[in-house]
PDB file of C-alpha atoms in Angstrom:
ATOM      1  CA  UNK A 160     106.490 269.317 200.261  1.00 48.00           C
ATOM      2  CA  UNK A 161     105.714 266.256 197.711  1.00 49.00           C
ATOM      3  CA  UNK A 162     104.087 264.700 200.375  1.00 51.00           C
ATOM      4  CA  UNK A 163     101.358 267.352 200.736  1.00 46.00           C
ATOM      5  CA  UNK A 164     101.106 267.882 196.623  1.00 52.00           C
ATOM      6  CA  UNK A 165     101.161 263.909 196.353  1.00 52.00           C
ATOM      7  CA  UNK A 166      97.911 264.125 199.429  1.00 53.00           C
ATOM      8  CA  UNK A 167      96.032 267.526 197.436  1.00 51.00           C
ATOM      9  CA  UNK A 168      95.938 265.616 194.897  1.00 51.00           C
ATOM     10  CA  UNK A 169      94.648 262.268 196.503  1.00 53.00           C
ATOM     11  CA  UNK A 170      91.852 264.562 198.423  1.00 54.00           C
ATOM     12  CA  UNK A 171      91.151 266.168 194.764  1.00 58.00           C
ATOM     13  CA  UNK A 172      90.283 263.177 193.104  1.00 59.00           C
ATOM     14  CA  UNK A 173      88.969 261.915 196.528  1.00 56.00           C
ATOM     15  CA  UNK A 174      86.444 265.092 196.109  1.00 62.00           C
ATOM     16  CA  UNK A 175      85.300 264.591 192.541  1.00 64.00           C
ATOM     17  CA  UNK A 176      84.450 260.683 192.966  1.00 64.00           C
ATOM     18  CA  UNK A 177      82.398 261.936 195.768  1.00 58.00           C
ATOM     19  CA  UNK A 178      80.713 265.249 194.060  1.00 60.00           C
ATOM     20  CA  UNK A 179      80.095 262.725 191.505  1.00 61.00           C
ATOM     21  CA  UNK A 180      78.702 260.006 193.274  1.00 62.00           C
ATOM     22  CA  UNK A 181      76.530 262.397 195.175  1.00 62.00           C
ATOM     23  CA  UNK A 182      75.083 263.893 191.611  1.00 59.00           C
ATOM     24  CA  UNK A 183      74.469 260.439 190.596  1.00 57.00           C
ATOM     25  CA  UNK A 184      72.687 259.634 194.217  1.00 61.00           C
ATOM     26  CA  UNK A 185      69.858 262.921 193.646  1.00 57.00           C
ATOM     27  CA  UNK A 186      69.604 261.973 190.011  1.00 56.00           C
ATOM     28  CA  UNK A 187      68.705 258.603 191.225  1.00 54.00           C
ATOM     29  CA  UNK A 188      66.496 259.717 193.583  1.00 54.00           C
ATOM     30  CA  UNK A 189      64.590 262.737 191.411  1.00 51.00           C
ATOM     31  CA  UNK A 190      64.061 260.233 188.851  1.00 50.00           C
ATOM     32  CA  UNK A 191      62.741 257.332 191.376  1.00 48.00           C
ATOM     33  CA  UNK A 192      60.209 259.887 192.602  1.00 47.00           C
ATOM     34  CA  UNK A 193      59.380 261.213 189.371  1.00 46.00           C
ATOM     35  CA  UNK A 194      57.950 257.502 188.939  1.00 46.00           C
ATOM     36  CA  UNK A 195      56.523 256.817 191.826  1.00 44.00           C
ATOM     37  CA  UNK A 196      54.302 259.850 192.398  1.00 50.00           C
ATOM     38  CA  UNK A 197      53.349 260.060 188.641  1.00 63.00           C
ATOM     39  CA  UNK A 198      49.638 259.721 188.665  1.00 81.00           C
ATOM     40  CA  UNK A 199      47.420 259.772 185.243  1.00 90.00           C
ATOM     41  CA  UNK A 200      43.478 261.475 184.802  1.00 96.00           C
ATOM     42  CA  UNK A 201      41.594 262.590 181.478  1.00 97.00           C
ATOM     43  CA  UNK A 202      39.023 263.657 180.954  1.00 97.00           C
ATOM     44  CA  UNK A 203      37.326 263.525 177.173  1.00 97.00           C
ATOM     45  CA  UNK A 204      34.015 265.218 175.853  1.00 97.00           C
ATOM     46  CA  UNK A 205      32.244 264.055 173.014  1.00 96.00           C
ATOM     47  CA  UNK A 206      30.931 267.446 171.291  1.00 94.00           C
ATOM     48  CA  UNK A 207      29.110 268.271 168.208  1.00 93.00           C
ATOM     49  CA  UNK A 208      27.689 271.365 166.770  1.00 90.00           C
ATOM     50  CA  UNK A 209      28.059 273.405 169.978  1.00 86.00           C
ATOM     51  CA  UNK A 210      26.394 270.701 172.390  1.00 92.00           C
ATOM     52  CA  UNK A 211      28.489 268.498 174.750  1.00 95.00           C
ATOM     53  CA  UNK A 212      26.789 265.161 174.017  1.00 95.00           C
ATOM     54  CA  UNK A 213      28.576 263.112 176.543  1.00 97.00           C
ATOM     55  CA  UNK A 214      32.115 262.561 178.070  1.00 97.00           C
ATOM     56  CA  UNK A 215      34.414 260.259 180.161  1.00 98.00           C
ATOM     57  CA  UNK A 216      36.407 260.768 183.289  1.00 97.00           C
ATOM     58  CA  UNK A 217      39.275 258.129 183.917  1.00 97.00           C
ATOM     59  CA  UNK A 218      42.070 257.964 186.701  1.00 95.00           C
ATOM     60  CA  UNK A 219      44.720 255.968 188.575  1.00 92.00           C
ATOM     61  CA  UNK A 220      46.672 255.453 185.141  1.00 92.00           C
ATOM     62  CA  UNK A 221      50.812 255.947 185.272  1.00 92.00           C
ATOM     63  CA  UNK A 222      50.901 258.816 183.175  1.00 95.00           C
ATOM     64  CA  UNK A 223      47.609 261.282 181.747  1.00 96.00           C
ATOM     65  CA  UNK A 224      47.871 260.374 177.634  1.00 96.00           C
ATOM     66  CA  UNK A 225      47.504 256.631 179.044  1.00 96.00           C
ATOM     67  CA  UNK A 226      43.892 257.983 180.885  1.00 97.00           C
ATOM     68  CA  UNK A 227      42.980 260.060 177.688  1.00 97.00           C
ATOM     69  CA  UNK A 228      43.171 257.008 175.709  1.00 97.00           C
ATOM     70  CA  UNK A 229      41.477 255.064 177.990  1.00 97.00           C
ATOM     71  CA  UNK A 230      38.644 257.726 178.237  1.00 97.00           C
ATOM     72  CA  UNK A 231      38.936 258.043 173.860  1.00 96.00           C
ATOM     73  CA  UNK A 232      38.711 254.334 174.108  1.00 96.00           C
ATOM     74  CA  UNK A 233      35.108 254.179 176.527  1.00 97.00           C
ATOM     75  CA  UNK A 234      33.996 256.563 174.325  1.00 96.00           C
ATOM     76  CA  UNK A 235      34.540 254.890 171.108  1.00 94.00           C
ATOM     77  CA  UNK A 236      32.539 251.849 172.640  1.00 95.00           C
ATOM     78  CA  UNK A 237      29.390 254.022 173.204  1.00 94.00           C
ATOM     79  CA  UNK A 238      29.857 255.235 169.317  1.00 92.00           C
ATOM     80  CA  UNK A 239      31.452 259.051 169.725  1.00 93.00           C
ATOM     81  CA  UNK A 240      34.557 257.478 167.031  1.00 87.00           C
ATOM     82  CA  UNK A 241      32.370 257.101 164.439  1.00 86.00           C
ATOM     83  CA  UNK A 242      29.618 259.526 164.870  1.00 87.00           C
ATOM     84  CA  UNK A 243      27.450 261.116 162.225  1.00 81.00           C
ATOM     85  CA  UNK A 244      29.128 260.859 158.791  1.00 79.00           C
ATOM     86  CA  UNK A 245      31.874 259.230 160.054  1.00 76.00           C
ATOM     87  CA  UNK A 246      33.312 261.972 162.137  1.00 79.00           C
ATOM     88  CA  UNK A 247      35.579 261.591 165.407  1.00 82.00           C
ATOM     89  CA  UNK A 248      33.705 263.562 168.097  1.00 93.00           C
ATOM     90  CA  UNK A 249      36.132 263.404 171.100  1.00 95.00           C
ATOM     91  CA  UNK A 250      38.097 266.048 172.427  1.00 95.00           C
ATOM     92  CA  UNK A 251      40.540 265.853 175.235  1.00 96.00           C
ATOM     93  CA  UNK A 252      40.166 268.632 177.749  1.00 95.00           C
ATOM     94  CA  UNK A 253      41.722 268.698 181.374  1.00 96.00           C
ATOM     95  CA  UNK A 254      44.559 266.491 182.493  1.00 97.00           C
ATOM     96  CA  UNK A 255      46.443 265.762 185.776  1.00 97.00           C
ATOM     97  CA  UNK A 256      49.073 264.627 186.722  1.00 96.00           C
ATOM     98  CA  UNK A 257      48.092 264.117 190.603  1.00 96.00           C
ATOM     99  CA  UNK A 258      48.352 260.801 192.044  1.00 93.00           C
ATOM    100  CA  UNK A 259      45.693 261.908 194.276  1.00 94.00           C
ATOM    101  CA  UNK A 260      43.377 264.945 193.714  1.00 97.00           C
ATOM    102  CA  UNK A 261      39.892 266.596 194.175  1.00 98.00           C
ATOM    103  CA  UNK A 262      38.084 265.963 191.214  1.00 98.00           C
ATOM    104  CA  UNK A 263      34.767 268.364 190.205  1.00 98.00           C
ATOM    105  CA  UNK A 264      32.537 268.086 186.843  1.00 98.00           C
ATOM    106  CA  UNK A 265      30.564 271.166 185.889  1.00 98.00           C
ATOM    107  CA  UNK A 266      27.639 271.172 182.791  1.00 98.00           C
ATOM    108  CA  UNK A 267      26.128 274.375 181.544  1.00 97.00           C
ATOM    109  CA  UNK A 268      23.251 274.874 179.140  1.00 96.00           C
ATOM    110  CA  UNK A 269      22.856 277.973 177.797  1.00 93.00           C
ATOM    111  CA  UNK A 270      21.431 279.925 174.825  1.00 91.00           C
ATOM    112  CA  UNK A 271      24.476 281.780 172.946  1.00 87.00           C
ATOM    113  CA  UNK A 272      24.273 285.542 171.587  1.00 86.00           C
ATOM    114  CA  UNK A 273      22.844 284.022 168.025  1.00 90.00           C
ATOM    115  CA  UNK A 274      19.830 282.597 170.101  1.00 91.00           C
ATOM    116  CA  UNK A 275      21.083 279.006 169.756  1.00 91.00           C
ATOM    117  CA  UNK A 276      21.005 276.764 172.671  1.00 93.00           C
ATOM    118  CA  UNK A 277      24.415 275.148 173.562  1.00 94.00           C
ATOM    119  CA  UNK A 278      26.102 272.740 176.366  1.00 95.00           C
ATOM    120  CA  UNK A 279      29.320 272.818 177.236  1.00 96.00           C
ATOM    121  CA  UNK A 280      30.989 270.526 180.591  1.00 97.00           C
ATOM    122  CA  UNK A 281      34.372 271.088 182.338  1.00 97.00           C
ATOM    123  CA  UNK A 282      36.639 269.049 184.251  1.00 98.00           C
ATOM    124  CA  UNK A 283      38.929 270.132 187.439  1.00 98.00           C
ATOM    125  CA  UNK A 284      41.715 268.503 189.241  1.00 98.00           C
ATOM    126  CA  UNK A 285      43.428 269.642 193.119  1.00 98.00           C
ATOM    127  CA  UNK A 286      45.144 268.472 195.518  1.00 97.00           C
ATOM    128  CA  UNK A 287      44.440 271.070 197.846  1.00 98.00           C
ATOM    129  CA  UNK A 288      40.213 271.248 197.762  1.00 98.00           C
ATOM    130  CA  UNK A 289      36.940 270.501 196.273  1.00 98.00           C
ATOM    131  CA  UNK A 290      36.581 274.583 195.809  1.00 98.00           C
ATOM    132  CA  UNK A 291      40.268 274.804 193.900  1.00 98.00           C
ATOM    133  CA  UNK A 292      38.832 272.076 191.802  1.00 98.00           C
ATOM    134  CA  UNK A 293      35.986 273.471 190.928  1.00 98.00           C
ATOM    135  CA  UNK A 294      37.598 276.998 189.972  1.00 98.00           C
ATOM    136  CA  UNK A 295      39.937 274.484 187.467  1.00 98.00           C
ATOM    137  CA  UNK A 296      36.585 273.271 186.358  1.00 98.00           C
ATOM    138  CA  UNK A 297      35.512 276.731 185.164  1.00 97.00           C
ATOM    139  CA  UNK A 298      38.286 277.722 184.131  1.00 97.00           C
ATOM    140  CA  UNK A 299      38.838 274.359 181.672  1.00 97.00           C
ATOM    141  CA  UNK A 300      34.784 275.173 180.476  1.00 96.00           C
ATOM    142  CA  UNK A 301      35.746 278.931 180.015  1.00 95.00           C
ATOM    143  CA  UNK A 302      38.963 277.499 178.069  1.00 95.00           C
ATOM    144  CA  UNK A 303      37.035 275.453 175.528  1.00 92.00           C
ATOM    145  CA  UNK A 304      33.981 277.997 175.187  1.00 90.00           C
ATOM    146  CA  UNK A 305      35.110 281.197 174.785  1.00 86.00           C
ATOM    147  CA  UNK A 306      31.761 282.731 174.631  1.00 86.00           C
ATOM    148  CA  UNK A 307      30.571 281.300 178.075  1.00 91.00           C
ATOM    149  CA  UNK A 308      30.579 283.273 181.147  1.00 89.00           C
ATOM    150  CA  UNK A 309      29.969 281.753 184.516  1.00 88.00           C
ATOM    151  CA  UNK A 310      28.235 284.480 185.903  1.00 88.00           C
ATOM    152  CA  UNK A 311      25.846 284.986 182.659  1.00 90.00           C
ATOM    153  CA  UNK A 312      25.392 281.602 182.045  1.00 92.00           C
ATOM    154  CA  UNK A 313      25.679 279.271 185.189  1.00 93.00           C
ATOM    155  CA  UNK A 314      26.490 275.749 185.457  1.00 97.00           C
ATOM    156  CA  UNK A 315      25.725 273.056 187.923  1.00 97.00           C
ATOM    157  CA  UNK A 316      28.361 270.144 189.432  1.00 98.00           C
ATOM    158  CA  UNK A 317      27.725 266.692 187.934  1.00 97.00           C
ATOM    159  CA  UNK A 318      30.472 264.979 189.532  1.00 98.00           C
ATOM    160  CA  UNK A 319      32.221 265.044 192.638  1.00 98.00           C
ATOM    161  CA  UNK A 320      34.599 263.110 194.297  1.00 97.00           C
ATOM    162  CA  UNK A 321      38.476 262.163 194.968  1.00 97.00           C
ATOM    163  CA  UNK A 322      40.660 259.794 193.915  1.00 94.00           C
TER     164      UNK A 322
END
């Protein structure tokens, strides 16, 4: 009988080294891929007074805030940091995280209900298809223009293509 108390509680401690070194293995392992299929893409528009002047795509960074300062950074070179009187112009819109993805651009110019003409672009990641990135486009545009509607105002694709 001491024998088999003596071996339960061998095989108990036996089973918690290896519960525990198991936990430690798919901690291991979640974080390892967490790193390794981290991909980074911004994309930044320089806007003022209800026209998108310009903007700045950039990919194949570790992690997305190191591609929106990358794309702040291009954009500061052509002179959206310090733009009239001094004001910062950029504005971060879409972000990935996809290592690899679909990547679609959209532009609109349209006239808004106060008869003023405006721009406005959008950016779309997927890793599934050009048409999935192109519905994240709209809906990124529709996300930082609340008064545009696709089917009112249209827009046309000004960039295409995967990373």
């Amino acid at each position: 009988r001491c024998r088999l108390r003596e071996r339960g509680a061998e095989m108990d401690t036996y089973d918690k080294r290896l519960v525990l070194a198991g936990v430690l293995t798919a901690l291991f392992m979640i974080t390892l891929s967490g790193l390794t299929l981290a991909g980074g893409a911004a994309c930044v528009m320089a806007k003022y007074h209800g026209e998108t002047l310009d903007y700045e795509l950039v990919f194949g960074k570790a992690h997305p805030d190191d591609a929106q300062e990358a794309a702040k950074d291009a954009l500061r070179e052509r002179g959206y940091g310090n733009y009239y009187r001094n004001l910062d112009v950029m504005r971060p819109q879409a972000a990935s995280f996809l290592d690899s993805a679909y990547v679609i651009v959209i532009r609109s110019e349209f006239v808004d209900v106060r008869g003023k003409p405006r721009s406005a672009m959008g950016c779309g990641f997927s890793d599934q298809s050009y048409t999935d990135a192109e519905l994240e486009a709209v809906r990124d545009l529709q996300q930082h223009y609340w008064g545009w509607k696709p089917d009112r105002h249209r827009y046309r694709v000004v960039r295409k293509f995967t990373y």
